[in-house]
Coordinates of C-alpha atoms and ligand atoms in Angstrom, one line a residue:
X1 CA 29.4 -21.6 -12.0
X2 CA 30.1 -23.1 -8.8
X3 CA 29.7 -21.6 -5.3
X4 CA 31.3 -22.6 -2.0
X5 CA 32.3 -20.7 1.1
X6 CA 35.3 -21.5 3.3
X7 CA 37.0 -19.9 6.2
X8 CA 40.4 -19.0 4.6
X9 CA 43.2 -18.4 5.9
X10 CA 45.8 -17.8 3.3
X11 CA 48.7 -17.8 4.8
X12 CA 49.5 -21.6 4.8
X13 CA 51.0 -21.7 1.6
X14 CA 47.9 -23.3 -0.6
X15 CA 49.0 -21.4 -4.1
X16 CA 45.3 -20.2 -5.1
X17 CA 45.4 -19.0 -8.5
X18 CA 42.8 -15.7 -7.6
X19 CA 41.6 -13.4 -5.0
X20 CA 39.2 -10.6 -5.2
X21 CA 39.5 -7.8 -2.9
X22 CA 37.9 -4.4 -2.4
X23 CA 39.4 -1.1 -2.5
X24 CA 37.4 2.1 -0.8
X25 CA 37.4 5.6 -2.1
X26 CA 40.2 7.4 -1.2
X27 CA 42.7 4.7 -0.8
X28 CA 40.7 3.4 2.2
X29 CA 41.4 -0.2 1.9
X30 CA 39.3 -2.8 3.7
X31 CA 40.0 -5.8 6.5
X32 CA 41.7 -8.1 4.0
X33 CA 43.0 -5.4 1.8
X34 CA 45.0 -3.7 4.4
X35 CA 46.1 -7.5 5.9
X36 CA 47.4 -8.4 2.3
X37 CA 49.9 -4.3 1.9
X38 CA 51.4 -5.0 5.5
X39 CA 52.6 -8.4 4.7
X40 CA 54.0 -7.2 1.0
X41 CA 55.3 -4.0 2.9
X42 CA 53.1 -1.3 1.2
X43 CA 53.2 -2.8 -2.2
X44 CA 49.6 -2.7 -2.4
X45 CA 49.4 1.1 -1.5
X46 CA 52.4 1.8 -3.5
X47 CA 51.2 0.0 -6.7
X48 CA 47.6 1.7 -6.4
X49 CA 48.8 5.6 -5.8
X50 CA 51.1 5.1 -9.0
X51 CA 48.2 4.1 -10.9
X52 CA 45.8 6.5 -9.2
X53 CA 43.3 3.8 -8.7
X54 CA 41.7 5.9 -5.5
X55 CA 38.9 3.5 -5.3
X56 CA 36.1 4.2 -7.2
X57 CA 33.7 2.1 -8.7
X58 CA 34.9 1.2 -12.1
X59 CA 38.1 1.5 -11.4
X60 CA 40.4 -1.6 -11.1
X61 CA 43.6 -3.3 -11.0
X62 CA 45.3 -6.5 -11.4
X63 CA 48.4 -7.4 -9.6
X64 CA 50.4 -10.4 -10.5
X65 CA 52.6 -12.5 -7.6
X66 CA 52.4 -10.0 -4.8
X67 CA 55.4 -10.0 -2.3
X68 CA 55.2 -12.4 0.2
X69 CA 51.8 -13.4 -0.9
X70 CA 50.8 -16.6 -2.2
X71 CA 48.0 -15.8 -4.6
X72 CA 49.5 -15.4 -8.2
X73 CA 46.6 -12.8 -9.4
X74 CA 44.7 -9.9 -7.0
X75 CA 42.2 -8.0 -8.1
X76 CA 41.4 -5.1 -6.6
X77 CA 37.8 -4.0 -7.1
X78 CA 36.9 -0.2 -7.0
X79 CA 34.1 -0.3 -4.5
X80 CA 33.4 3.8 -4.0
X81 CA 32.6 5.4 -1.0
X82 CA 32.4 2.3 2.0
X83 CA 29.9 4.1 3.8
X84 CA 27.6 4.5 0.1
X85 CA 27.8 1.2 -0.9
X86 CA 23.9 -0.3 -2.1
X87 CA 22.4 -2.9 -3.6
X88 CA 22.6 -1.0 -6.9
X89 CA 26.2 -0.1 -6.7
X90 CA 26.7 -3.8 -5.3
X91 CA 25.4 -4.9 -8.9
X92 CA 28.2 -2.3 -10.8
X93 CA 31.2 -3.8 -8.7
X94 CA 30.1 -7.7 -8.8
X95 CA 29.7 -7.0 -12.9
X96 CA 32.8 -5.3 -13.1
X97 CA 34.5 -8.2 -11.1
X98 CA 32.7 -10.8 -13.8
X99 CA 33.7 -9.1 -16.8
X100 CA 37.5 -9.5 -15.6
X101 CA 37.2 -13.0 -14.4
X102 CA 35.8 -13.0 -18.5
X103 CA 38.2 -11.3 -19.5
X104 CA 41.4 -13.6 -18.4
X105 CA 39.4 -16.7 -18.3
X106 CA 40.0 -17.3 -14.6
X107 CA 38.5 -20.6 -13.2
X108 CA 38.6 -20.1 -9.5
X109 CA 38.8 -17.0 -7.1
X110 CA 38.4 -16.3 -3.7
X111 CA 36.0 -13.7 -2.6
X112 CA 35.9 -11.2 -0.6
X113 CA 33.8 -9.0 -1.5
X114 CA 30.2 -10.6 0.5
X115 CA 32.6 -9.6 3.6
X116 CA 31.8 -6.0 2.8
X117 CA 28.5 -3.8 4.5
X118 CA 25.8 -3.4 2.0
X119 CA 23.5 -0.6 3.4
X120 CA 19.9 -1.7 4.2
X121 CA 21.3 -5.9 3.0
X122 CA 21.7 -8.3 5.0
X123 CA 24.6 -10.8 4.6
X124 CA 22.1 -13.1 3.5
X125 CA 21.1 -11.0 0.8
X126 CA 24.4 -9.8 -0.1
X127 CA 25.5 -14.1 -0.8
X128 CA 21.9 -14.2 -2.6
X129 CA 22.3 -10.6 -4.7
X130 CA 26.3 -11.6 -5.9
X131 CA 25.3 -15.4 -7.3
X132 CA 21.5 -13.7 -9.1
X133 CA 24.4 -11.2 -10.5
X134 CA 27.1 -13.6 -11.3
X135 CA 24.4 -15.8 -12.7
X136 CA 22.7 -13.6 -15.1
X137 CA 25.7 -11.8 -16.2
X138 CA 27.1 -15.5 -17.4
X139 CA 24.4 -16.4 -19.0
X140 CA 24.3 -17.0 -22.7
X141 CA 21.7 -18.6 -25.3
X142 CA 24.0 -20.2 -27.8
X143 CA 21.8 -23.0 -28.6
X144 CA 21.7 -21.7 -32.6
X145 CA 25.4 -20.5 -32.7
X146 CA 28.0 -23.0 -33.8
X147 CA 30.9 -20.8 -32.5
X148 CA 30.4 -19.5 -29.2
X149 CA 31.4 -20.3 -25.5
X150 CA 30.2 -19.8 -22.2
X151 CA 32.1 -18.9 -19.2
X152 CA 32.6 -21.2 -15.6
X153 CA 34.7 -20.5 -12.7
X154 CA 34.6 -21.4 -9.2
X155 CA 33.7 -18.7 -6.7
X156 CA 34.8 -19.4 -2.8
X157 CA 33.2 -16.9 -0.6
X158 CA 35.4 -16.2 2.6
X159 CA 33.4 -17.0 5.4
X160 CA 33.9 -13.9 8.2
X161 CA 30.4 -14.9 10.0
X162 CA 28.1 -17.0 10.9
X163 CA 28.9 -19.9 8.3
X164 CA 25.2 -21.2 8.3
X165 CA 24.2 -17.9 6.9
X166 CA 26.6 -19.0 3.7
X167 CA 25.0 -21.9 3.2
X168 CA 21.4 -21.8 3.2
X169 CA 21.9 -18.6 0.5
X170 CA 23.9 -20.2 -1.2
X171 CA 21.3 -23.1 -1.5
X172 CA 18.5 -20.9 -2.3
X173 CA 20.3 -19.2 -4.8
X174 CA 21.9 -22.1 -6.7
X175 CA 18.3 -23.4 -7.0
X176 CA 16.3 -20.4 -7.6
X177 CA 19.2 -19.5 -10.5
X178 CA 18.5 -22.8 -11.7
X179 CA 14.9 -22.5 -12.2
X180 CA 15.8 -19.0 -13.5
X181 CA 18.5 -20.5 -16.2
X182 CA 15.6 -23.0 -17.0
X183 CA 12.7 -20.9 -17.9
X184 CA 15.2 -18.6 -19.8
X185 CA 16.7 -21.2 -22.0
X186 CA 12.4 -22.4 -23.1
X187 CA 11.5 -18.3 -22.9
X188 CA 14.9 -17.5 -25.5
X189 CA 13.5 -20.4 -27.9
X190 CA 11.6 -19.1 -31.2
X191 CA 8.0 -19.9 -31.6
X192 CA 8.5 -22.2 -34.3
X193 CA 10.4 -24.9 -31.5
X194 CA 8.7 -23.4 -28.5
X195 CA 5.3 -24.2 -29.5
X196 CA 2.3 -24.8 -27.1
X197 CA 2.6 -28.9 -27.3
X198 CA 6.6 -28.4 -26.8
X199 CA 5.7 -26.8 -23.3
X200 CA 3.6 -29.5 -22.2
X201 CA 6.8 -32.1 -23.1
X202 CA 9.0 -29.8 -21.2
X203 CA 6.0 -30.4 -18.4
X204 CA 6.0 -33.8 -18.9
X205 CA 9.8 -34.0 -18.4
X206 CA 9.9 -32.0 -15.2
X207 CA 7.4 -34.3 -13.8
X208 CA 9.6 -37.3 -14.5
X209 CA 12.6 -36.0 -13.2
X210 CA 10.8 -35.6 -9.7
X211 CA 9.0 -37.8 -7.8
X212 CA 6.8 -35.6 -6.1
X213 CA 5.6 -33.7 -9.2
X214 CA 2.8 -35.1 -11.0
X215 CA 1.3 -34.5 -14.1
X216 CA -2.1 -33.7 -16.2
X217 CA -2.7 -32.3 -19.4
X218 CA -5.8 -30.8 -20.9
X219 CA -5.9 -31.5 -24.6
X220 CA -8.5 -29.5 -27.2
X221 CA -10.4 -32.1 -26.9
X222 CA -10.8 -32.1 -23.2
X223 CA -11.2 -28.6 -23.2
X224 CA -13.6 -28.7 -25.5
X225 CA -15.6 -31.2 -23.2
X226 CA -15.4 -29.1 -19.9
X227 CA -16.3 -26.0 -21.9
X228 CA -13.2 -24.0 -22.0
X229 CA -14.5 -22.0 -24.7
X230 CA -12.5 -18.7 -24.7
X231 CA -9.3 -20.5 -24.7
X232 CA -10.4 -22.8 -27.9
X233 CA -11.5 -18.9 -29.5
X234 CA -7.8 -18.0 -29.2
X235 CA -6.1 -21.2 -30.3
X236 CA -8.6 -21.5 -33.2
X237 CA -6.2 -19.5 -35.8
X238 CA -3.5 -21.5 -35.4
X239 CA -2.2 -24.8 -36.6
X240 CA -0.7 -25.2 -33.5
X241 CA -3.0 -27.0 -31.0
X242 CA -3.6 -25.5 -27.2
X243 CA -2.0 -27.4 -24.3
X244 CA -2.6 -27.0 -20.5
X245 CA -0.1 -28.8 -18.8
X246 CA -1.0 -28.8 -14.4
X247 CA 2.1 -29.6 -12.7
X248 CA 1.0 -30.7 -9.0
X249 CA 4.2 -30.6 -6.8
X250 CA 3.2 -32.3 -3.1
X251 CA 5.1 -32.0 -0.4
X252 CA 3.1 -31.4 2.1
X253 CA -0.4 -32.5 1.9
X254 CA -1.5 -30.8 5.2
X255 CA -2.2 -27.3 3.2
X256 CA -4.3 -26.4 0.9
X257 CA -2.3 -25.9 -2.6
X258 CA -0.8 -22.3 -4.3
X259 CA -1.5 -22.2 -7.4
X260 CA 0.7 -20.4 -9.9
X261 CA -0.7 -20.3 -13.7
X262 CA 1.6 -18.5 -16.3
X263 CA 0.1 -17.3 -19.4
X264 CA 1.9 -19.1 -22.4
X265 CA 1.1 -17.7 -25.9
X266 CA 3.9 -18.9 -27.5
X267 CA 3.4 -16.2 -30.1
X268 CA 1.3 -13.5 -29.8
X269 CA 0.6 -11.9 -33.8
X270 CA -2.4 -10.2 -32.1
X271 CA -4.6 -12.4 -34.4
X272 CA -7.5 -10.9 -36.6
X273 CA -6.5 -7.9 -35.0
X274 CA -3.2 -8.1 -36.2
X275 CA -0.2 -6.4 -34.4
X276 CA 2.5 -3.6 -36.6
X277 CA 5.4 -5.8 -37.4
X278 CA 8.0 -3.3 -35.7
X279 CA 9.1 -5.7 -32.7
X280 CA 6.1 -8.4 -33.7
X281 CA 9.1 -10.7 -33.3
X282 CA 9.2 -9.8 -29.5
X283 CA 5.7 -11.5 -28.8
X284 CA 7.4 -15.3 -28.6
X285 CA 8.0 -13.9 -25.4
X286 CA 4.5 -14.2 -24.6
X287 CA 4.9 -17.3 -23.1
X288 CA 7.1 -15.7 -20.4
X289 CA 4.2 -15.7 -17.8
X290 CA 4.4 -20.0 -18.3
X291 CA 8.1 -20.0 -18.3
X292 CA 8.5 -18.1 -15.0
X293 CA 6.1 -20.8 -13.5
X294 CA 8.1 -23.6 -14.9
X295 CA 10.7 -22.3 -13.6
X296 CA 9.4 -21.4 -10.2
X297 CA 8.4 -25.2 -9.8
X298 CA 11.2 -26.1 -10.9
X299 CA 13.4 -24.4 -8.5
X300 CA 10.8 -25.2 -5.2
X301 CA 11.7 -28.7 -6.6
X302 CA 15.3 -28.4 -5.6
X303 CA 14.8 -26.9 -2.4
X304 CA 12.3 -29.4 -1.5
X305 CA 9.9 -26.7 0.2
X306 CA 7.3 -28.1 2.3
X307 CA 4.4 -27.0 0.3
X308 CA 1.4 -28.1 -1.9
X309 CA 2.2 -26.3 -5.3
X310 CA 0.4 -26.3 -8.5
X311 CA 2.2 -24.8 -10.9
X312 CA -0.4 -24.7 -14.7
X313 CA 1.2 -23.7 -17.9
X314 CA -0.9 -22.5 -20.3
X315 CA 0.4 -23.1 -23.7
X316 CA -1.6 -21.4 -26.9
X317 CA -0.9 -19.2 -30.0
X318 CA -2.5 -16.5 -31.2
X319 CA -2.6 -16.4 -35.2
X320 CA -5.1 -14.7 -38.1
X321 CA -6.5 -17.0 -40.3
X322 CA -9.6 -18.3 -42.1
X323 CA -10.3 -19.8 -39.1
X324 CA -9.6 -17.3 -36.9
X325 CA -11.7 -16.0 -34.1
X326 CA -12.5 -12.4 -35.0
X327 CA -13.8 -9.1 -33.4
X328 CA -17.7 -9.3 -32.6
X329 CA -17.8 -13.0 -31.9
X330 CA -19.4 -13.6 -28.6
X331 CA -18.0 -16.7 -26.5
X332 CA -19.6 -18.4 -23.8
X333 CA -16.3 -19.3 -21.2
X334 CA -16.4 -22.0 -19.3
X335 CA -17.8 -20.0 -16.4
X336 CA -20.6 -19.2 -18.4
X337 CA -20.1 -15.8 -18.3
X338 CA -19.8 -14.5 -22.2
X339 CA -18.2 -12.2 -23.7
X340 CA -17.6 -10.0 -27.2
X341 CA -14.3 -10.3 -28.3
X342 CA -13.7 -6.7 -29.4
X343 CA -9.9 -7.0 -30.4
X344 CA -8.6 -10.4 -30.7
X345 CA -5.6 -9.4 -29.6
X346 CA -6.4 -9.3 -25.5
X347 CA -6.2 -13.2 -25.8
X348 CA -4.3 -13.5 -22.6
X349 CA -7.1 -12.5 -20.4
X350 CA -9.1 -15.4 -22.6
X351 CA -7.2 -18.1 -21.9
X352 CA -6.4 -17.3 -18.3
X353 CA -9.9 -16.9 -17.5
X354 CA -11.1 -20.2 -18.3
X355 CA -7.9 -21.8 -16.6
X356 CA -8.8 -19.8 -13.5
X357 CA -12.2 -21.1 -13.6
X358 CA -11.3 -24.8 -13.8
X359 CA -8.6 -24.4 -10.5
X360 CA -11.6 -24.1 -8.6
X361 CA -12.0 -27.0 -8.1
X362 CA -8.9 -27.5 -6.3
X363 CA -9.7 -25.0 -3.4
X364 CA -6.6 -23.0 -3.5
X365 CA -5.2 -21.2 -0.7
X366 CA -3.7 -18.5 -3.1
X367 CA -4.0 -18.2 -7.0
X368 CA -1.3 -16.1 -8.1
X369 CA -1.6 -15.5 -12.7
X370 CA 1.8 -14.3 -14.2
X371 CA 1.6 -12.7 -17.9
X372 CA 2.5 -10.5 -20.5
X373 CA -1.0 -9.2 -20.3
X374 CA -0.8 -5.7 -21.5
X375 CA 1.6 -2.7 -23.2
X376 CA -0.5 -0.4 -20.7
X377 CA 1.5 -2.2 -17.9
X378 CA 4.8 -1.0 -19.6
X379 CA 3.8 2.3 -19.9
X380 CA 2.5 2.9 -16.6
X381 CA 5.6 0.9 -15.0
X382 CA 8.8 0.7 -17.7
X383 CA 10.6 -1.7 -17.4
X384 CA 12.0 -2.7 -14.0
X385 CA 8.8 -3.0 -12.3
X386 CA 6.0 -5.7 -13.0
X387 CA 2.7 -4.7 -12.0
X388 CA 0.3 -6.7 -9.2
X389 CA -3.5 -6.6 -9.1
X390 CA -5.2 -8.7 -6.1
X391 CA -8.4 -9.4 -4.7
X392 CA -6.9 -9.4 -0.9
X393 CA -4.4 -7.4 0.8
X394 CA -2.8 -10.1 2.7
X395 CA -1.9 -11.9 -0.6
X396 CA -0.6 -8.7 -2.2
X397 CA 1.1 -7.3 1.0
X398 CA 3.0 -11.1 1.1
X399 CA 3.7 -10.5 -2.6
X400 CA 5.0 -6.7 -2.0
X401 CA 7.2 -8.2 0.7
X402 CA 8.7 -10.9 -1.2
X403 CA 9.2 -8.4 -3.8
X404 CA 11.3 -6.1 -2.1
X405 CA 13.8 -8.7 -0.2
X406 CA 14.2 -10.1 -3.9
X407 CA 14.4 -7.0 -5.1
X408 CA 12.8 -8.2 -8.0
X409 CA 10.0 -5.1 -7.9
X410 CA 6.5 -5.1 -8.4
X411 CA 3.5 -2.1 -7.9
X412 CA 0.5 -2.5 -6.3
X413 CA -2.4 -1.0 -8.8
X414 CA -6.4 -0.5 -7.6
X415 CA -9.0 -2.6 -9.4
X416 CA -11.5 -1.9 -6.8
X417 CA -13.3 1.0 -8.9
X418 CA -16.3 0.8 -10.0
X419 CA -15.3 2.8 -13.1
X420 CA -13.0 0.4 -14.2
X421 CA -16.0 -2.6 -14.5
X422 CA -17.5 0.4 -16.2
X423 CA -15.2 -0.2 -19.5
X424 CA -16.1 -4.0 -19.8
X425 CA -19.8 -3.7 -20.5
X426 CA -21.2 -4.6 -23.8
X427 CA -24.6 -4.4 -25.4
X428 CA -24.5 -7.7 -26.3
X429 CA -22.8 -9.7 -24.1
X430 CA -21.9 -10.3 -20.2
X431 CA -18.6 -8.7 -21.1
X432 CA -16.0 -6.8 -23.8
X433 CA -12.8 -8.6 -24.0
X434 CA -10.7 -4.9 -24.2
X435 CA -12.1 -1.8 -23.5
X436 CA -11.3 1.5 -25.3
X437 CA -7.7 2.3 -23.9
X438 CA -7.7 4.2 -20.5
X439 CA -6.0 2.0 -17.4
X440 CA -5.3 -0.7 -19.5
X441 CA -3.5 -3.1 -17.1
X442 CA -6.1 -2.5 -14.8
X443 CA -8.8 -3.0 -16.8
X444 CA -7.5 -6.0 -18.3
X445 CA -6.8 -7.1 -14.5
X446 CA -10.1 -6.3 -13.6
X447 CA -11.5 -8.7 -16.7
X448 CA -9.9 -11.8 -14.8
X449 CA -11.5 -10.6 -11.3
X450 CA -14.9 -11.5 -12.6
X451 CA -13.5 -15.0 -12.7
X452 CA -11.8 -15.1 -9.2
X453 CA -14.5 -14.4 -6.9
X454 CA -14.1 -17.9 -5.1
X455 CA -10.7 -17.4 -4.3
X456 CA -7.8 -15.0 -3.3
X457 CA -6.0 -14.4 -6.1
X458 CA -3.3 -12.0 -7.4
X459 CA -2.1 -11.3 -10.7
X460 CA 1.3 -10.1 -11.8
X461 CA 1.8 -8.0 -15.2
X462 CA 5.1 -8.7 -16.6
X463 CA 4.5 -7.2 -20.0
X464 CA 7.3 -4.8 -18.8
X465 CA 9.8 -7.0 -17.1
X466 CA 10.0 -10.8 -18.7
X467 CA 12.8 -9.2 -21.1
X468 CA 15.5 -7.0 -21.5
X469 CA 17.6 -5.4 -23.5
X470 CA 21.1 -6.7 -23.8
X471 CA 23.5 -5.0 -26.8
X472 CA 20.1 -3.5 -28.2
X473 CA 18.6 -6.7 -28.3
X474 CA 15.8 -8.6 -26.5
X475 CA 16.8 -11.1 -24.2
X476 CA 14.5 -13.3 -21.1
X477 CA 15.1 -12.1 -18.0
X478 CA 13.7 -14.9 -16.1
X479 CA 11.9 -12.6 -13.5
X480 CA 9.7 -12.8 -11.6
X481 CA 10.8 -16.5 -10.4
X482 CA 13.2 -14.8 -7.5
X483 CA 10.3 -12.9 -6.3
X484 CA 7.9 -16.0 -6.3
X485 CA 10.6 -18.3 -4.8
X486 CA 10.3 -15.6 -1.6
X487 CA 6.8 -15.5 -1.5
X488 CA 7.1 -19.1 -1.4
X489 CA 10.0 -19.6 1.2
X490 CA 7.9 -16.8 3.0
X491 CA 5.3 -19.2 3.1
X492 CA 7.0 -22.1 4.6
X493 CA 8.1 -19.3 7.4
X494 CA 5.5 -18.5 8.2
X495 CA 3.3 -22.1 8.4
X496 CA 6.0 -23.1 11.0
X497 CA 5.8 -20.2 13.2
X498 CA 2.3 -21.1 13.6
Ligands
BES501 N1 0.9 -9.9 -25.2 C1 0.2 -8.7 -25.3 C2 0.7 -7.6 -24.3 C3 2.1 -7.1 -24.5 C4 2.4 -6.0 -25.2 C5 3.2 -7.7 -23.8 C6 3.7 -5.6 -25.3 C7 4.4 -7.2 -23.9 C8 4.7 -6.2 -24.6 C9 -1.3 -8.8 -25.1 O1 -1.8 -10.0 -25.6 C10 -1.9 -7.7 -25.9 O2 -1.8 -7.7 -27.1 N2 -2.6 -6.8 -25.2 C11 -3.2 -5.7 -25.8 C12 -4.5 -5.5 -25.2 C13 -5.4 -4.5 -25.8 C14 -5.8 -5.0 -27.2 C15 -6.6 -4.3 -25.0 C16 -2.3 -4.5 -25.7 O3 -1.7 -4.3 -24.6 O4 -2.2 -3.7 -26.6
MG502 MG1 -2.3 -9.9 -27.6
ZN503 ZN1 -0.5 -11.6 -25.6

C-alpha cells in the first residue's frame, strides 16, 4: 500500500476516483460529511435515512457520482457513537473500510477518517493505528499458492492539523510495517525451507543491504570452541546444524549497544520428550522470537535511529533421534553452570542461556530475549498479551510504556521469589532444565536470570502472541516488533533530552 497525506480541498474539480467519510450514530454526520450533503442539497442525508444507515459501526454505504460532487464513489463508514469511539472500535471501522476497498478493488481513496477524535489517541497514534490495521489486514502469504492475489491501493490522509504530525507517523509506520511484513513472510515459512542455516542467509542478506549493519556468525564449530554447550545439546537431534547469526547495527557509537536476541527453533518436536501431534505443526513458529528481531532490526534500519543495536538470531531445531540429547543428561553451559535436562523439550531456555552468556562481552546497556518460551505463558495470559520478566524496573517500566502506546500489550510477572529458584534445583546438578509444572513462564524466566546477573535484562514470552488465528488457521502475527520499535524510538527520546 502506499500512504501520503495532503491538504485537500476538493472542490477544484480534480475527479478522484474515492473518498472515505464517517457517519456518527444517529445521523450525526461529521465536518466533511456535513460539507459534502449541503453542496449535493441533502442527498447525503436523504440517501442514508432511506437506507436506515443511522451510523453504526458495521453499517455502510456506497454512493456513486454524488450531486455536485466530484468524487465518483463515497463511502460512508458507520463510526457509532462520536463521543465512544476507541482504539478498539477504531480497528472495527478501519477493517470494515478495507474489506470494501477489497471488495471493489479500489486503487486510491481519500481519507478522512484520521480526522476523527479517538478517545485517549493521539493523532499520532490514530495515522500509526490505521496503517498497522490497513497493513495487517492486507497481508497475505501466497508464496505456495499458484492462484492467488494480493491487494494495493493508495491511501491519502486529509491533512486537518499540524502536517508534521502526518509525516513522521507515517514514516514510523511504513518502516515498522515493513519490518513487521518481513519477519512474517521468514515466520509463515515451513521448517523444511526455514531452517536454522536459512536464517543466518536471511542475516547475511540484511547486512548487505545496509551499510551500517554488520555481520558475525557462530557456527557448531565455533560454538563448540567457546563452550556453548547447552545450545549444541539441543541441536544434537537434528540434521539440521545450529546457527547464531549477531547482526551489529551502529549508528551511534557514543552508547553502549541494546541487545535484542530472539529465540529461533525453527521447529520445536519437543525432542526425546516428544510433543502430541495435535497442533505439533504450530511449533515452526518457534522461531518467532528470531523473526521479530529480524524484523525489529530491520525496521530501525529504515528509520535510521541513532542507536548501537545488536540484534542475535538464534537459529536451532529441536528433533528426537539416536543422537538426541535426552532427559538425565547433565550439560556443562558455557557459563559453567550445569544443568540436568529433565524434559528436552524446555530447549529454548538452553540455547538462550548460552547466547546470553556470550553478549557479555559486549557490555550491553539493555538485553532484552524474545521467545516462544512456554505454554504456561498462554495460559496465564491468552493470547493478546505477551508476558515480560526483568531484572530492573527501569527496563520493564520503558518496556510497559512502549507497550501501551503500541498497544501491542505485555504483563509484568515477578521472578523475584525465592520459591520459584526453589523448582530449579537438582540433586545432581547446578540446575533442572523444567521444573514440575507450577508458574511455568516464570520459572522458565527465572532459569535465564541465573545467566543475566551482569546485565539488565528483560525477557518477553510470546508463546501466546507470535500467531493468530485467521479462518481457524495459524497465521504470524509479527508482534512484538511495534512494541520494540517504541521502546527503541523511546530510547532515542530520551538520550537527546539529556
Ligand atoms: N516452544 C515451546 C513453548 C510453546 C508452547 C510455545 C506452546 C508456543 C505454544 C517450548 O519449547 C516448550 O516446549 N516449553 C515447554 C516447557 C516445559 C517442558 C517445562 C512447555 O511449555 O510445555
Ligand atoms: Mg520445547
Ligand atoms: Zn520451543
Amino acid at each position: 500500500m502506499k500512504y501520503v497525506a495532503e491538504k485537500i480541498t476538493f472542490f477544484k474539480k480534480n475527479l478522484l476516483d474515492c473518498i472515505v467519510i464517517p457517519i456518527f450514530e444517529k445521523y450525526k454526520l461529521s465536518k466533511i460529511t456535513k460539507k459534502i450533503n449541503i453542496i449535493s442539497n441533502n442527498y447525503i442525508l436523504d440517501i442514508l435515512k432511506k437506507n436506515n444507515i443511522k451510523g453504526k459501526i458495521n453499517q455502510n454505504i456506497i454512493l456513486y457520482q454524488i450531486p455536485n460532487f466530484s468524487f465518483k464513489k463515497v463511502i460512508i463508514i458507520g463510526c457509532g457513537i462520536k463521543e465512544k469511539i476507541n482504539r478498539i472500535t477504531n480497528k472495527l471501522i478501519i477493517n470494515n473500510v478495507i474489506n470494501i476497498l477489497k471488495k471493489y478493488k479500489i486503487k486510491e481513496v481519500i481519507w478522512y477518517l484520521t480526522d476523527i477524535k479517538i478517545n485517549d489517541c493521539k493523532l499520532y497514534w490514530n495515522i500509526r493505528d490505521t496503517i498497522n490495521i490497513i497493513e495487517n489486514n492486507i497481508y497475505v502469504f501466497n508464496k505456495f499458492k499458484n492462484n492467488s492475489s494480493c491487494f494495493s491501493s493508495k491511501i491519502i490522509f486529509n491533512i486537518n492539523n499540524n502536517s508534521d504530525i502526518y509525516e513522521v507517523a507515517i514514516n514510523h509506520a511504513k518502516a515498522i510495517n515493513l519490518g513487521i511484513k518481513k519477519a512474517k513472510n521468514i515466520a509463515n515459512l515451513p521448517p523444511n525451507i526455514c531452517t536454522p542455516e536459512y536464517l543466518s542467509i536471511k542475516s547475511l542478506t540484511l547486512a548487505k543491504k545496509y551499510k551500517n549493519i554488520s555481520i558475525k556468525i557462530i557456527d557448531k564449530n565455533i560454538m563448540k570452541k567457546i563452550g556453548m554447550n547447552a545450545y549444541l545439546a539441543v541441536s544434537k537431534g537434528s540434521k539440521n546444524k545450529p546457527f547464531i547469526s549477531i547482526l551489529e547495527y551502529q549508528n551511534n557509537d557514543k552508547l553502549q549497544p541494546i541487545i535484542l536476541l530472539g529465540k529461533g527453533v525453527t521447529f520445536d518436536s519437543g525432542g526425546i520428550s516428544l510433543k502430541p501431534s495435535k497442533n505439533m505443526e504450530e511449533m515452526k513458529y518457534d522461531m518467532c522470537g528470531a523473526a521479530a528481531v529480524y524484523g525489529t532490526i530491520y525496521a530501525i534500519a529504515e528509520l535510521k535511529l541513532p542507536l548501537n543495536i545488536i540484534a542475535i538470531i538464534a537459529g536451532c531445531e529441536n528433533m528426537p533421534s539416536n543422537n538426541a540429547y535426552r532427559p538425565s543428561d547433565i550439560i556443562k553451559t558455557m557459563s559453567g553452570i550445569t544443568v540436568e535436562i529433565t524434559n528436552t523439550d524446555a530447549e529454548g531456555r538452553l540455547i538462550l542461556c548460552d547466547v546470553l552468556t556470550y553478549i557479555k562481552k559486549y557490555n550491553p546497556k539493555y538485553v532484552i530475549d524474545i521467545a516462544t518460551l512456554t505454554g504456561a505463558c498462554v495460559i496465564a495470559l491468552g493470547n493478546n498479551i505477551s508476558g515480560l520478566m526483568s531484572n530492573n524496573k527501569k527496563l520493564s517500566n520503558n518496556l510497559i510504556k512502549s507497550s501501551l502506546e503500541s498497544d501491542d500489550r505485555v504483563w509484568e510477572l515477578p521472578i523475584d521469589d525465592k520459591s520459584y529458584y526453589d523448582q530449579l534445583k537438582s540433586n545432581f546438578a547446578n540446575l533442572v532444565n523444567s521444573s514440575n509444572g507450577i508458574a511455568g513462564a516464570i520459572t522458565a524466566a527465572c532459569f535465564l536470570s541465573k545467566f543475566t546477573k551482569k546485565y539488565k535484562w528483560a525477557h518477553i514470552d510470546i508463546a501466546g502472541t507470535a500467531w493468530y488465528y485467521l479462518n481457524q488457521k495459524a497465521i504470524s502475527s509479527g508482534r512484538p516488533i511495534n512494541m520494540l520499535c517504541q521502546f527503541l524510538i523511546n530510547e532515542t527520546l530520551n538520550y537527546e533530552n539529556k
